[in-house]
GROMACS .gro file of C-alpha atoms in nm:
model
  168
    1UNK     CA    1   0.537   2.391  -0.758
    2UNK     CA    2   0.680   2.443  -1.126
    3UNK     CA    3   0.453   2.295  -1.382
    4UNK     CA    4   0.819   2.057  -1.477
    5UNK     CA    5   0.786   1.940  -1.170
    6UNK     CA    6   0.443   1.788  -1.204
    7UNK     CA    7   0.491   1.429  -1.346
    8UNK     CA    8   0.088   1.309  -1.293
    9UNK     CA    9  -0.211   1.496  -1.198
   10UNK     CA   10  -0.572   1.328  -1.113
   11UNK     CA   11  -0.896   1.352  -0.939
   12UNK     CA   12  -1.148   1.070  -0.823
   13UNK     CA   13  -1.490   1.146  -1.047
   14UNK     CA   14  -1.696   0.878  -0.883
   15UNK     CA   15  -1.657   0.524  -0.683
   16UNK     CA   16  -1.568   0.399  -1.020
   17UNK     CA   17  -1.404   0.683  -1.217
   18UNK     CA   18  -1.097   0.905  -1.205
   19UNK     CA   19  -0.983   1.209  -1.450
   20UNK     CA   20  -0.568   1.126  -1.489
   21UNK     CA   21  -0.271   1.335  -1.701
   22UNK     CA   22  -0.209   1.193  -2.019
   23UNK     CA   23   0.121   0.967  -2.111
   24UNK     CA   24   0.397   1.194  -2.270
   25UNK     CA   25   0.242   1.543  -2.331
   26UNK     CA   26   0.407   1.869  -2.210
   27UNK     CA   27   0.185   2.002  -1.941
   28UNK     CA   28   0.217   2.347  -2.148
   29UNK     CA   29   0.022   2.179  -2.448
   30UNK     CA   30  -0.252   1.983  -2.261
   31UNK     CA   31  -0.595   2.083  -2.362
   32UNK     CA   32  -0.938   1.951  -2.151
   33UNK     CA   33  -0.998   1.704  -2.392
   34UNK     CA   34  -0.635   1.517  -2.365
   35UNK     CA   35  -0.698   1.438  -1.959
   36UNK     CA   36  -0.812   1.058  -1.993
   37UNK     CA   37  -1.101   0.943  -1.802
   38UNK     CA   38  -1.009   0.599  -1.661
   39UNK     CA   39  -1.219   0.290  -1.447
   40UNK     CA   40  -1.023   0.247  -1.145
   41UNK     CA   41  -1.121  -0.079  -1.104
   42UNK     CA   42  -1.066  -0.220  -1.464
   43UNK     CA   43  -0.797   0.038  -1.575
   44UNK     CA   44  -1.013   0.027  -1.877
   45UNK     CA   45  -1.014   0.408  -2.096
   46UNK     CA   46  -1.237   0.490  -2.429
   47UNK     CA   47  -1.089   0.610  -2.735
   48UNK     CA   48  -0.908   0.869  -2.544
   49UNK     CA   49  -0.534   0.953  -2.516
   50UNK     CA   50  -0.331   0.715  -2.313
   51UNK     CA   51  -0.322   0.728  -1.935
   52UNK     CA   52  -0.010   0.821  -1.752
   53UNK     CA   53   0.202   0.497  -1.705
   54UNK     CA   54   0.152   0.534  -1.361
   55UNK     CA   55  -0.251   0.471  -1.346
   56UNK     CA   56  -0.234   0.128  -1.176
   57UNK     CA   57  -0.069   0.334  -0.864
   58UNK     CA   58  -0.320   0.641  -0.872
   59UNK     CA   59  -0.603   0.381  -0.929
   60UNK     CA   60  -0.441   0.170  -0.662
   61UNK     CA   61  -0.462   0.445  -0.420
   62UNK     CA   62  -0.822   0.538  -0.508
   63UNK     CA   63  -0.930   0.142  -0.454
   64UNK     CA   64  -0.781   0.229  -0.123
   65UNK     CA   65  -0.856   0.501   0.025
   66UNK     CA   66  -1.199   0.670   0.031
   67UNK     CA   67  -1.045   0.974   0.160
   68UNK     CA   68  -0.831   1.024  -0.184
   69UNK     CA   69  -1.023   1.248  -0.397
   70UNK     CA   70  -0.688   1.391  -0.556
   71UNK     CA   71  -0.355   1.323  -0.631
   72UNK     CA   72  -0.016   1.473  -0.765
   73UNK     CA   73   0.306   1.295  -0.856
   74UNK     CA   74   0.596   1.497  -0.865
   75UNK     CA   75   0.957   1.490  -0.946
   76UNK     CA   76   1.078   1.850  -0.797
   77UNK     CA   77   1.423   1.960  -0.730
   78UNK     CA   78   1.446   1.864  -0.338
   79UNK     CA   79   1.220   1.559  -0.332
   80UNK     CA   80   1.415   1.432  -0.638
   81UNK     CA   81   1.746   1.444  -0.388
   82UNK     CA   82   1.585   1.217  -0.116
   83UNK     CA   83   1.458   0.988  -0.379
   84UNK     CA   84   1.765   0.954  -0.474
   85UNK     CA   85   1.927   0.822  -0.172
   86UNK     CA   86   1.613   0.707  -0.096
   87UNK     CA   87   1.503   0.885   0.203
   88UNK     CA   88   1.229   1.019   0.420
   89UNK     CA   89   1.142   1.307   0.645
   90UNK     CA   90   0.937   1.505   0.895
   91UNK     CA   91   0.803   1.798   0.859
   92UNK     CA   92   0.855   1.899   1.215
   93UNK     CA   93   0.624   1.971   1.480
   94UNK     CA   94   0.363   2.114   1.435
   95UNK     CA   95   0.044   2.163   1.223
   96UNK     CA   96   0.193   2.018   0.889
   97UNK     CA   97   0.335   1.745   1.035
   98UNK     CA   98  -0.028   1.630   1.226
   99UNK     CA   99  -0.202   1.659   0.880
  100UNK     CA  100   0.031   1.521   0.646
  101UNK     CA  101   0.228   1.294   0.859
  102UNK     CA  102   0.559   1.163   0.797
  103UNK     CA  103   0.709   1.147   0.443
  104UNK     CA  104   0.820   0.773   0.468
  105UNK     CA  105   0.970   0.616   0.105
  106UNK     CA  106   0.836   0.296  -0.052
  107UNK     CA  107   0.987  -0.019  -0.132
  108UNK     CA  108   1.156   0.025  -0.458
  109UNK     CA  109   0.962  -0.163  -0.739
  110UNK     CA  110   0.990  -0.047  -1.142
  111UNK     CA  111   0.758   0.248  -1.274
  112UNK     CA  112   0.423   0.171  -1.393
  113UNK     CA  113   0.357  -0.203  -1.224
  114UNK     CA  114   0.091  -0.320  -0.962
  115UNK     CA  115   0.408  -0.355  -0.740
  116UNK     CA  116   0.473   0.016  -0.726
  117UNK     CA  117   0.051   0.050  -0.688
  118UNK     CA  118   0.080  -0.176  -0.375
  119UNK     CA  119   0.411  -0.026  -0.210
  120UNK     CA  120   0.256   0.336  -0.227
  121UNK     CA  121  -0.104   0.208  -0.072
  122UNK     CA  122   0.074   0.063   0.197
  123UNK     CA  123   0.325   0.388   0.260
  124UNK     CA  124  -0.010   0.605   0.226
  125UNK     CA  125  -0.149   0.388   0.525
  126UNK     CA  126  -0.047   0.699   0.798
  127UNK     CA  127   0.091   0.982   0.577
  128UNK     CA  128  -0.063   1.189   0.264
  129UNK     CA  129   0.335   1.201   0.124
  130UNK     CA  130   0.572   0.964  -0.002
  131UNK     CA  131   0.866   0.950  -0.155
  132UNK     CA  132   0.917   0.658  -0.439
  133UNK     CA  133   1.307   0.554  -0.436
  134UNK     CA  134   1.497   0.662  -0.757
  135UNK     CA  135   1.133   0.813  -0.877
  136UNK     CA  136   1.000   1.157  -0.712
  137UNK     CA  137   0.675   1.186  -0.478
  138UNK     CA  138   0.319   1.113  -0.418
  139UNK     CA  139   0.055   1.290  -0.247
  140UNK     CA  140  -0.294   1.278  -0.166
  141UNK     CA  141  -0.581   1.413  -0.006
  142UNK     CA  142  -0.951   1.543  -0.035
  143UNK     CA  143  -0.908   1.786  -0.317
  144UNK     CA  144  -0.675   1.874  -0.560
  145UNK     CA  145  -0.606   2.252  -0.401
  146UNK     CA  146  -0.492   2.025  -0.094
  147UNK     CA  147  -0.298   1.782  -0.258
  148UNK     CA  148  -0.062   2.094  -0.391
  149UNK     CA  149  -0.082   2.300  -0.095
  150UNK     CA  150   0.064   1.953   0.072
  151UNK     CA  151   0.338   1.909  -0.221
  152UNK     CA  152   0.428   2.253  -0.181
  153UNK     CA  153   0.494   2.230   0.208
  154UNK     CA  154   0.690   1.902   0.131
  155UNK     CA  155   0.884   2.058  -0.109
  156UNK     CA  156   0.953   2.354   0.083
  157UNK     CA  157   1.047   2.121   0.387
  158UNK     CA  158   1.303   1.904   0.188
  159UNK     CA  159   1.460   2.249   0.021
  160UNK     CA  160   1.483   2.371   0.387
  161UNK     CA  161   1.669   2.039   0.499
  162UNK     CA  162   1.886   2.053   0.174
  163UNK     CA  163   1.936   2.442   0.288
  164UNK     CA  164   1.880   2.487  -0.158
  165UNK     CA  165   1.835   2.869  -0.195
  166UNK     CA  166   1.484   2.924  -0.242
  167UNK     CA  167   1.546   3.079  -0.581
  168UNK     CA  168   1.682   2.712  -0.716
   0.00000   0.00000   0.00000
């Protein structure tokens, strides 16, 4: 994926602790000590840079799902198109499709609320993709390498069903 196309990044740190993207910086000027370490539980961060808006979602997820060590929020070129008209996908049959599942979209609700935190934890219930209406995507999974390698095949699925030139 193109580092535009990256809207949040994060890992799970602990039971209690997650490492998440800063609000408003260009990914090309982010430095170690702008990634804001954040309670998942109280949403609570120290004198640190501001979270992503989108926290109470990743935070939501983490609350959720033991399994979620990582996450990426993206709004690339293909997903962006099925957000749009707010639609899903499979990835066909095959390995992909028995490890990331389906990529189902969530009930619309505005960026940054609990609302959008609950609609994605209860997409995420049998798929590590989802596609937020009018928004981009989420993904998950046990490690942040994973997490990309699964937005990548996403991508790469919804460019294929758009039949976009893979030079776009």
């Amino acid at each position: 994926l193109e580092s535009k196309a990256l809207s949040c990044v994060d890992i799970r740190l602990s039971d209690d602790e997650m490492l998440i993207t800063p609000s408003s910086m260009d990914y090309f000027e982010i430095k170690i000590e702008d990634i804001v370490k954040v309670n998942i539980h109280t949403l609570e961060y120290g004198n640190q840079r501001i979270p992503s808006t989108e926290v109470r979602m990743h935070a939501a997820a983490y609350r959720n799902y033991p399994d979620c060590k990582a996450m990426i929020q993206t709004r690339s070129n293909a997903i962006s198109v099925f957000a749009a008209c707010k639609a899903g996908f499979t990835l066909g049959e095959g390995e992909l499709q028995e490890l990331i599942g389906d990529v189902k979209v969530t009930e619309y609700a505005l960026p940054g609320t609990e609302e959008l935190g609950e609609a994605v934890v209860s997409t995420f219930s049998d798929t590590h993709a989802c596609i937020i209406p009018h928004h981009g995507a989420v993904f998950y999974g046990p490690s942040l390498d994973v997490v990309l390698a699964i937005a990548e095949a996403v991508e790469m699925r919804a460019r294929n069903l758009l039949s976009f030139d893979s030079g776009l």
